XYZ file of C-alpha atoms in Angstrom:
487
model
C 3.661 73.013 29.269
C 3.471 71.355 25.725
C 4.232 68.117 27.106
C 1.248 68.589 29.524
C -0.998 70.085 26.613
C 0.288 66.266 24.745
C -0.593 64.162 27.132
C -3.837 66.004 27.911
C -5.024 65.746 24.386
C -3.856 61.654 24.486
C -6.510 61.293 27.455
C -8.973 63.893 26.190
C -8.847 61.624 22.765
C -9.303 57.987 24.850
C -12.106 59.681 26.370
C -13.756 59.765 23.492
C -13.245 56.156 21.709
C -14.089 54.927 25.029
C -17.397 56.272 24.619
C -17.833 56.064 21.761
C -17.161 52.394 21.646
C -19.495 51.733 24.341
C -22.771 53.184 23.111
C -25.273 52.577 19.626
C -27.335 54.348 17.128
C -31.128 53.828 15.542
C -32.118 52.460 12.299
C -35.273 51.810 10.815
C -34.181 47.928 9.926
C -30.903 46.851 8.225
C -32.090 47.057 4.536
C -33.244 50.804 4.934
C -29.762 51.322 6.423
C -28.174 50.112 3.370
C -29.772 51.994 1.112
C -28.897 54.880 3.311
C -32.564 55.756 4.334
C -33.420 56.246 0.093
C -36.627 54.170 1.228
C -39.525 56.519 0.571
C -41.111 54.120 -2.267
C -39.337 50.802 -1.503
C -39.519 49.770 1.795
C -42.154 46.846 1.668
C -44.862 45.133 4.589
C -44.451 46.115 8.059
C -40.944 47.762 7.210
C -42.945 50.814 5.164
C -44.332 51.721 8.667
C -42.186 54.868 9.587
C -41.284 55.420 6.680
C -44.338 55.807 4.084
C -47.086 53.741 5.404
C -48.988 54.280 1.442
C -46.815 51.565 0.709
C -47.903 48.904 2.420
C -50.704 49.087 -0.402
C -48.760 46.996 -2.371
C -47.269 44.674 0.180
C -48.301 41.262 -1.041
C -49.847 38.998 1.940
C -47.967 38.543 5.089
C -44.895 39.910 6.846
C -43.675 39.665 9.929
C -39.996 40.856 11.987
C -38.426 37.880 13.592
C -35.094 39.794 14.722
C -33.943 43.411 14.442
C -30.775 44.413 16.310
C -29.733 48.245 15.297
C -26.597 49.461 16.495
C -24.265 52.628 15.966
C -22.594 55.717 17.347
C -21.326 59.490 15.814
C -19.969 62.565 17.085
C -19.106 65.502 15.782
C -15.560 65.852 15.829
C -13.473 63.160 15.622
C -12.379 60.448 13.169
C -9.190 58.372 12.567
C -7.747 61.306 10.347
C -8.603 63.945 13.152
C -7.154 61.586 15.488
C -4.261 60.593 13.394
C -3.385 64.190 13.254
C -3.880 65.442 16.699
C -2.319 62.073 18.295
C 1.811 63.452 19.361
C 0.711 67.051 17.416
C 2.868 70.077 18.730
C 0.411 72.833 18.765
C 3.262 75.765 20.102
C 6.415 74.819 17.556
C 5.760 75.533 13.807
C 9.500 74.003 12.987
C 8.094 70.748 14.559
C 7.915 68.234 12.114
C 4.244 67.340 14.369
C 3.511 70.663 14.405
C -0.390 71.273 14.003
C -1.390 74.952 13.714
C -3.889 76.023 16.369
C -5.931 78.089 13.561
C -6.693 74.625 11.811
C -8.592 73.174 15.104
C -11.408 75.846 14.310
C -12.144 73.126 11.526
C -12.045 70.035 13.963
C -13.805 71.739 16.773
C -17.253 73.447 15.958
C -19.126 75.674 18.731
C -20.554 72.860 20.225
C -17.782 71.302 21.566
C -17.687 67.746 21.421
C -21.037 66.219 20.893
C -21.793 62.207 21.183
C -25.073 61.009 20.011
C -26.314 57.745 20.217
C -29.694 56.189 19.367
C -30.954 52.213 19.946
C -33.965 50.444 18.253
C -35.307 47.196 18.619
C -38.491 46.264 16.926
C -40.098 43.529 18.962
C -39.917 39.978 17.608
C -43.259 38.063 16.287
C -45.411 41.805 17.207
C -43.992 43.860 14.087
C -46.379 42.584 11.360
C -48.149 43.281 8.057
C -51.219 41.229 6.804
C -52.391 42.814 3.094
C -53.020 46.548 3.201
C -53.182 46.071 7.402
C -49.900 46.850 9.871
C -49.144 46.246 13.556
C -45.804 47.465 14.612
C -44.311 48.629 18.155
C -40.518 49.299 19.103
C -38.652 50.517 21.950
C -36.292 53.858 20.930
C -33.765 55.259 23.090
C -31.856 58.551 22.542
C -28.853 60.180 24.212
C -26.828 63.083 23.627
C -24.180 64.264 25.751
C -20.761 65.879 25.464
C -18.117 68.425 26.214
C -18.588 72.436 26.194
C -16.664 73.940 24.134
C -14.924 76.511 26.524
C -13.647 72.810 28.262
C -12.147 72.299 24.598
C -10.715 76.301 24.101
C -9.406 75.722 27.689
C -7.411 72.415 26.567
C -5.814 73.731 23.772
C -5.767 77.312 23.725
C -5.221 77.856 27.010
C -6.417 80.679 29.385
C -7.093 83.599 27.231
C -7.534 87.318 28.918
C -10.893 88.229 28.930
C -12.267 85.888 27.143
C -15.704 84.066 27.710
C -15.688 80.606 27.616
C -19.234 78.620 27.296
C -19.534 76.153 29.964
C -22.853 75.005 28.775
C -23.243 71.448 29.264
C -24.807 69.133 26.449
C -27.020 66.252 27.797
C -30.248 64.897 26.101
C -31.647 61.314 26.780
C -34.731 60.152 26.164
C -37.024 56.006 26.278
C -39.440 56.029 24.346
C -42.109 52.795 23.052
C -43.506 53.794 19.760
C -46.608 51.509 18.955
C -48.306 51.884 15.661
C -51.475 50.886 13.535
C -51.387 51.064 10.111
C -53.783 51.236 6.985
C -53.498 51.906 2.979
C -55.560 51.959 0.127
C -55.903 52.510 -3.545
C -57.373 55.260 -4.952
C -57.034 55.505 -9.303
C -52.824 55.514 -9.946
C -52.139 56.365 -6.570
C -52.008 55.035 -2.695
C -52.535 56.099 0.598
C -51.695 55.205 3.640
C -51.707 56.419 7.406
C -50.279 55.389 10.910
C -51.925 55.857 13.708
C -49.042 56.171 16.873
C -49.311 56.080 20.389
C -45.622 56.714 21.885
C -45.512 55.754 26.125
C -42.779 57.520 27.062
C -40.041 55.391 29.747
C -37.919 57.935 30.896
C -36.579 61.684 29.692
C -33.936 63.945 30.841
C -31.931 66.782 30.119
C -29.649 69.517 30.875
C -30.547 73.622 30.702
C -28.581 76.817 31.183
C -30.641 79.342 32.818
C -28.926 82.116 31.750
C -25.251 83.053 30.681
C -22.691 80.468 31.667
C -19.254 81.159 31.172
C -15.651 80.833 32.491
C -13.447 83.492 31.999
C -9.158 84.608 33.151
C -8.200 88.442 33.459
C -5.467 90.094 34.510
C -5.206 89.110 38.017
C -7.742 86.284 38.475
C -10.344 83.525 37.370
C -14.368 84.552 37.808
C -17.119 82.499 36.146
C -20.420 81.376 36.861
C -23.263 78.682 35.995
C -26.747 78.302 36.278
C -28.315 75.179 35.375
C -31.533 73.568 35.375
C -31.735 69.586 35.004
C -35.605 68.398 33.766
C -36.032 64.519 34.584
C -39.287 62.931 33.655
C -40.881 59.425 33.921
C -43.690 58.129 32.419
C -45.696 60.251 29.536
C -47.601 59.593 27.040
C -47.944 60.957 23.450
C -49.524 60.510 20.096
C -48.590 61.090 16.433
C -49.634 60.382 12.428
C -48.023 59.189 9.816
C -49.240 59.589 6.139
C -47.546 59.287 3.113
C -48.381 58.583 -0.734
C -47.151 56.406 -3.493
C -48.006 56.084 -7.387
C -48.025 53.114 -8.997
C -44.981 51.674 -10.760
C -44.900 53.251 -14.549
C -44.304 51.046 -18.027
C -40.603 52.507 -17.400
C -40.447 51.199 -14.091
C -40.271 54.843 -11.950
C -42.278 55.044 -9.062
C -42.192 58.023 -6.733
C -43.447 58.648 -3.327
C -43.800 61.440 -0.507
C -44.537 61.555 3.788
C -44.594 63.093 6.862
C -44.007 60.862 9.463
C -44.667 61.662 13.624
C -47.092 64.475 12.083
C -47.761 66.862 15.362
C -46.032 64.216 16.971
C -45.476 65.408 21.422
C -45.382 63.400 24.712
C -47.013 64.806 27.708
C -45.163 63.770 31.110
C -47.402 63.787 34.189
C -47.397 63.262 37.817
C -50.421 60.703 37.955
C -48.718 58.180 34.613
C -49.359 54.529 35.773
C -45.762 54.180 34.777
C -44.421 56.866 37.357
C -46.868 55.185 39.792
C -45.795 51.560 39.506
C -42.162 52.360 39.813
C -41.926 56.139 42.294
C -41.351 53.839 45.483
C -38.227 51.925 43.818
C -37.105 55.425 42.459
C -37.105 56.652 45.242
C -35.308 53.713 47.453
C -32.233 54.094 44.927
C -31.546 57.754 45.105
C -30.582 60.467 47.981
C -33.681 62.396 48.789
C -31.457 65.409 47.646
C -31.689 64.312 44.186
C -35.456 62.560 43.729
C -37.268 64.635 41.515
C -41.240 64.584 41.529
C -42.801 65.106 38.183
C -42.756 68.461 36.850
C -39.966 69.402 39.663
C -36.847 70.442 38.659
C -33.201 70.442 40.088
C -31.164 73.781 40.111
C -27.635 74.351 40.893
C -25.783 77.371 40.455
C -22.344 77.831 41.084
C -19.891 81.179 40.875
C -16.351 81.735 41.213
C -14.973 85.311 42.360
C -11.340 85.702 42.593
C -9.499 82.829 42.260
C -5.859 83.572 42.134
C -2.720 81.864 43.765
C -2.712 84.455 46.438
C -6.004 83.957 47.177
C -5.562 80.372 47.613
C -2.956 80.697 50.018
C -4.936 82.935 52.176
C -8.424 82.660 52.017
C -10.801 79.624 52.640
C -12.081 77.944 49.242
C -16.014 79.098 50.141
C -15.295 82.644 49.727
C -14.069 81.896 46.141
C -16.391 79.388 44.963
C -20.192 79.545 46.237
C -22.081 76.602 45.043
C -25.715 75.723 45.674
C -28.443 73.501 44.589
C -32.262 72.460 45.355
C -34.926 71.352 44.058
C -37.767 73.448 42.296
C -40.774 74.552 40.486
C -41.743 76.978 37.967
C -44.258 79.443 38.198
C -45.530 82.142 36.444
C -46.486 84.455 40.115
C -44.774 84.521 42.767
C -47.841 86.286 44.909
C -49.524 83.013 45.723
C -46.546 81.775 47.735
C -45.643 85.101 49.779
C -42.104 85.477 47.233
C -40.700 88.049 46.066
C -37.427 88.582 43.395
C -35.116 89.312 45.767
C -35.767 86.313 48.150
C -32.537 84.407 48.258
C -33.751 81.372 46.279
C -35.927 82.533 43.543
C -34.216 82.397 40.808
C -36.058 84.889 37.869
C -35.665 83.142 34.232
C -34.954 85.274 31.929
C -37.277 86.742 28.798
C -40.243 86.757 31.135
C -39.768 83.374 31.273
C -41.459 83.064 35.157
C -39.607 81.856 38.339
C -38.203 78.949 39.973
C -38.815 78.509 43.263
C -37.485 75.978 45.845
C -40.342 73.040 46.142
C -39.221 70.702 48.685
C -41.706 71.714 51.205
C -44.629 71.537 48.580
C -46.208 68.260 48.903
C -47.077 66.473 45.687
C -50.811 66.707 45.608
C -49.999 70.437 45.933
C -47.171 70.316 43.502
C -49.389 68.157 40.607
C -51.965 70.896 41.099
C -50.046 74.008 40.347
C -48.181 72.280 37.723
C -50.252 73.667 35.390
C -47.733 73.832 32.710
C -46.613 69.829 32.495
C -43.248 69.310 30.610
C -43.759 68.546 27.180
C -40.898 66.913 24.543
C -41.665 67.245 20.819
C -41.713 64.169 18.780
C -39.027 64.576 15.499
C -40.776 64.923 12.632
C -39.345 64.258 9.341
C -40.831 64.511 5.452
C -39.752 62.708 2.652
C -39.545 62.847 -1.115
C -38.455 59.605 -3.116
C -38.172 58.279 -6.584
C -37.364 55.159 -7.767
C -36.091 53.220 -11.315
C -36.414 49.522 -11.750
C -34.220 47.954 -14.586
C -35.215 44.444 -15.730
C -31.989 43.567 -15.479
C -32.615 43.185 -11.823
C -31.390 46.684 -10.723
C -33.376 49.419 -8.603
C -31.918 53.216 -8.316
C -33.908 55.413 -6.202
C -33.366 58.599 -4.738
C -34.940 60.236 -1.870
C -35.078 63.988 -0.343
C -35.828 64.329 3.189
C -35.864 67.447 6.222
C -37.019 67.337 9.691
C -38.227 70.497 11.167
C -35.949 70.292 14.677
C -33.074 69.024 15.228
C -34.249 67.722 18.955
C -33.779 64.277 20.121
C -31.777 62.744 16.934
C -33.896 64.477 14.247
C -32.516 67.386 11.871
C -33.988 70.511 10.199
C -31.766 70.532 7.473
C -32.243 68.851 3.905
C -30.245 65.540 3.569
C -30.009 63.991 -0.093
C -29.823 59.984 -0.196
C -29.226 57.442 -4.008
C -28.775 54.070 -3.540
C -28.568 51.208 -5.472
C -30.241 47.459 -4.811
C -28.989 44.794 -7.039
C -31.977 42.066 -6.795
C -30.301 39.810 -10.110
C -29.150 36.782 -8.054
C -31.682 34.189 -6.702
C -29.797 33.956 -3.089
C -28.148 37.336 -2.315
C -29.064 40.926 -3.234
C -26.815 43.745 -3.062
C -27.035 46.922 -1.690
C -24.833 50.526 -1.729
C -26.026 53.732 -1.015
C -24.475 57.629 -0.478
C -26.185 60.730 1.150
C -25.766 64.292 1.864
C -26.782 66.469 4.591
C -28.859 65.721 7.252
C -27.629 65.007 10.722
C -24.796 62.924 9.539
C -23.789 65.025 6.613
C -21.699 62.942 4.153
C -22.311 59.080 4.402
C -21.669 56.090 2.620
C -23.488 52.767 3.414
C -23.381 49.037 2.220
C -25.669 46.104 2.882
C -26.515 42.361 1.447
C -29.583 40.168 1.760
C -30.237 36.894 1.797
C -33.332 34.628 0.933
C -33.609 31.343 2.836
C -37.243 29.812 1.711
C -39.539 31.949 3.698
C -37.318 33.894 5.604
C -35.131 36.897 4.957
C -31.378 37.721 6.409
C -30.766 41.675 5.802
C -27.604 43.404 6.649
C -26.221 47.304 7.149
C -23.404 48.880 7.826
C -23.102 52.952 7.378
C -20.618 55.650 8.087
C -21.499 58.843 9.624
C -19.845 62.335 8.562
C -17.589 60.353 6.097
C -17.595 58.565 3.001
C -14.697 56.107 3.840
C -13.614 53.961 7.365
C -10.830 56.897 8.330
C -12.963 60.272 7.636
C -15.991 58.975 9.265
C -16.968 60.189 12.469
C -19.409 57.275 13.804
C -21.210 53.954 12.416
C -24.700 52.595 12.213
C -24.970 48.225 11.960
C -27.993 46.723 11.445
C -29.000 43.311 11.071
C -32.666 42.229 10.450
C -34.604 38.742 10.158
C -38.237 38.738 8.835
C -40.545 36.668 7.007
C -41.656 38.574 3.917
C-alpha cells in the first residue's frame, strides 16, 4: 500500500509540472514586472495606462509598444522544496530515513486543493500609444484557473477516512477578454490627473459551480457521495470600466507619490444577440455534440450520486443501481408557474438560499430562451487600488514603494493588501537595472529582477519574477516578460 501511495504521489507530482510547464501568466509590460508592480508613480507614456493613467501628465512626447510578450504560471502548492520533499517520502514509517509526517502536509496542502492559475497578455504592436497628455491602448487578456479538490488530495494521501466528508468541488475559471482603452491627464496646481476610459469585449468565459453540498465520503460498510454541478459558458459580452488615478509633482528631494483605482465598477454583460456570438454560433455549433452546445444564458447540469458501493455490491448488483448519473441542459428561473413545474418534478433542480430553479431548456427555443433570460450572466471586472511613493537619488537611483488591494479575488485579482519596494538603477548610459520584493497579494512573497536597454530610439525591457517565493526552489510559479517600445 505505501508503495502504491509512492508511486501515486510520483504521477500526482508530474501532473502538475506538466501543467504547469505548459501554460503563462499576465503582466502589465516587462519593466513593471521588474519592479514587482511598485509602479504607481513611475510607469511612463502608454505604459501608465492600467496602472495610474495621472501619469501620463508628464510623459514627454511620443510613445509607442512595438513588442510585448508576457508569460508565467503559479499554483498554490508546490515548489522544488515541496517537491524535493514529497518525491520517494514514506508517509506510514516514522523510522524511515524518507519518512514525511502526514501532520506536516496540512502546511503543503491548503483547503483548496491544488490550484493552477495562469494569465496571458499581449498588448498589440504599433496600437498601444501615447502622444503628450493623450493615450490609445488595447490588449487581449486571458485567464484560467483550474485544479484539484481537495478531498481528491485527502483521498491520495490520507486515505479513506470513516465518516469523513471529502469536498469534491471542482475549481475551473477561464475567461478572453480585449481590454481597449482611451486615456487623458492634466495638470491642476502641484498635482495631476488622469482617467481611462475602457471598453472590455469579452471572447469567451466559463466556469465551474457546485449547486449545493458535494462530497465523497467511506463508512463502515460502504462508499456514498454525491455532486451537483452547474457549468456557465458564455461567448461574446461586452463591458465597460474607469480608471483614475493621481500624481504630485516630483519634490526638491526628489519624492513623488501617487494613488488609483483602476477597472472602477468595472463588469461584462454576456448576451444572446453579441455580434460576436452571432458571427461564430454556426461554427460552435458544427464542432460540438448537440448534448453539450450551450445557448447564451443556458446552463449545463450534471449531478451524480453514489449509494452503496461496497465489494459485495459489486459482485452482485449492476453498476446503475450504485451510481446514478445525469445531465442536461438548463435555465434559471425565479417561478416555476409559467412553465406548468413544480419542485418535485424529476428535473427541477431547487438552488438553494432562495436562489430560484433550474429547469431543463432544451425544448425552449432561443427567441423564447433570450426573452425570459431576464437575468443575463454577468462577470465582475477585478478591480485593484494603489498607493505609491517614490525617491530619486542623483546618483542615478530610484526607490519607490507601492501599497495595493483588490476588492475580489475573482478572475486573477486579490482582496488582500500586497506590499511591493523596488529599486531602478538608471546610472549607466546603455543598461538600467532593476530588483524588486513584495508581500501579500495573490502571490504572497515574491522577488523579481529585470534590465533595460536603450538602443537610439528604441527600448529593450526585461522581467523575470517568482511567485510565493523569494528564491528559484521556494517559489511556486514565474512571471517573464519582455517588452520593446519607442519611448
Amino acid at each position: 500500500m505505501a508503495a502504491l501511495k509512492k508511486m501515486m504521489n510520483s504521477k500526482l507530482i508530474a501532473i502538475i509540472l506538466f501543467f504547469t510547464m505548459a501554460f503563462a501568466q499576465l503582466s502589465q509590460d516587462a519593466r513593471m514586472l521588474a519592479l514587482n508592480g511598485a509602479y504607481t508613480t513611475v510607469a511612463r507614456g502608454y505604459q501608465c495606462v492600467g496602472v495610474n493613467p495621472a501619469n501620463l501628465a508628464y510623459s514627454n512626447g511620443f510613445s509607442m509598444n512595438l513588442l510585448t510578450f508576457n508569460m508565467g504560471v503559479g499554483n498554490n502548492t508546490f515548489s522544488l522544496d515541496v517537491i524535493n520533499n514529497l518525491d520517494g517520502a514514506d508517509l506510514e514509517n516514522p523510522n524511515a530515513d524518507t519518512y514525511f509526517p502526514k501532520e506536516d502536509l496540512s502546511y503543503v496542502f491548503d483547503d483548496d486543493g491544488i490550484i493552477i492559475t495562469t494569465d496571458f497578455a499581449l498588448p498589440l504592436p504599433i496600437l498601444n500609444f501615447s502622444f503628450l497628455n493623450y493615450a490609445f491602448t488595447t490588449s487581449p487578456k486571458i485567464y484560467t484557473k483550474f485544479g484539484i479538490p481537495s478531498g481528491f488530495v485527502d483521498l491520495l494521501f490520507y486515505g479513506n477516512e470513516i465518516g469523513r466528508d471529502l469536498s469534491i468541488d471542482l475549481p475551473l475559471d477561464i475567461m478572453a477578454v480585449q481590454e481597449t482603452g482611451l486615456t487623458y491627464a492634466f495638470s491642476q496646481n502641484e498635482l495631476t490627473f488622469g482617467i481611462t476610459a475602457k471598453y472590455v469585449l469579452g471572447y469567451f468565459y466559463s466556469t465551474f459551480e457546485s449547486v449545493d453540498s458535494s462530497y465523497f465520503r467511506t463508512d463502515s460498510t460502504a462508499f456514498t457521495g454525491q455532486g451537483s454541478f452547474l457549468m456557465k459558458q458564455a461567448i461574446g459580452g461586452n463591458g465597460f470600466g474607469i480608471d483614475v488615478g493621481m500624481l504630485s509633482k516630483e519634490l526638491d528631494n526628489g519624492i513623488q507619490f501617487g494613488a488609483s483605482v483602476t477597472n472602477l465598477f468595472g463588469s461584462l454583460k454576456w448576451t444572446q444577440d453579441h455580434f460576436l456570438r452571432a458571427a461564430i454560433d454556426e461554427t460552435i455549433q458544427a464542432s460540438v455534440p448537440e448534448e453539450y452546445f450551450l445557448r447564451q444564458n443556458e446552463f449545463y447540469y450534471y449531478h451524480f450520486k453514489i449509494d452503496s458501493l461496497n465489494a459485495v455490491n459489486l459482485s452482485s448488483k449492476p453498476m446503475d443501481e450504485m451510481i446514478f448519473r445525469n445531465g442536461y441542459k438548463v435555465i434559471k428561473v425565479a417561478d416555476l408557474t409559467p412553465f406548468n413545474l413544480t419542485e418535485t418534478d424529476t428535473l427541477v433542480v431547487t438552488i438553494p438560499d432562495n436562489g430560484g430553479y433550474l429547469i431543463p431548456s432544451s425544448e425552449i427555443t432561443s427567441t423564447t430562451l433570450d426573452s425570459l433570460s431576464s437575468e443575463p450572466l454577468r462577470t465582475n471586472y477585478p478591480s485593484i487600488f494603489r498607493l505609491g511613493i517614490s525617491k530619486r537619488y542623483e546618483e542615478g537611483v530610484i526607490i519607490m514603494a507601492d501599497l495595493s488591494t483588490g476588492f475580489s479575488d475573482d478572475l486573477g485579482g486579490y482582496d488582500n493588501w500586497r506590499m511591493a519596494f523596488a529599486t531602478e538603477i538608471t546610472h549607466y548610459p546603455i543598461i538600467t537595472l532593476r530588483t524588486g520584493v513584495a508581500f501579500g497579494g495573490a502571490y504572497g512573497r515574491s522577488m523579481s529582477l529585470g534590465a533595460g536597454f536603450k538602443i537610439g530610439p528604441v527600448y529593450l525591457d526585461l522581467g523575470l519574477a517568482y511567485r510565493n517565493g523569494l528564491s528559484a526552489n521556494s517559489m511556486k510559479g514565474f512571471d517573464f516578460s519582455i517588452t520593446t517600445s519607442i519611448r
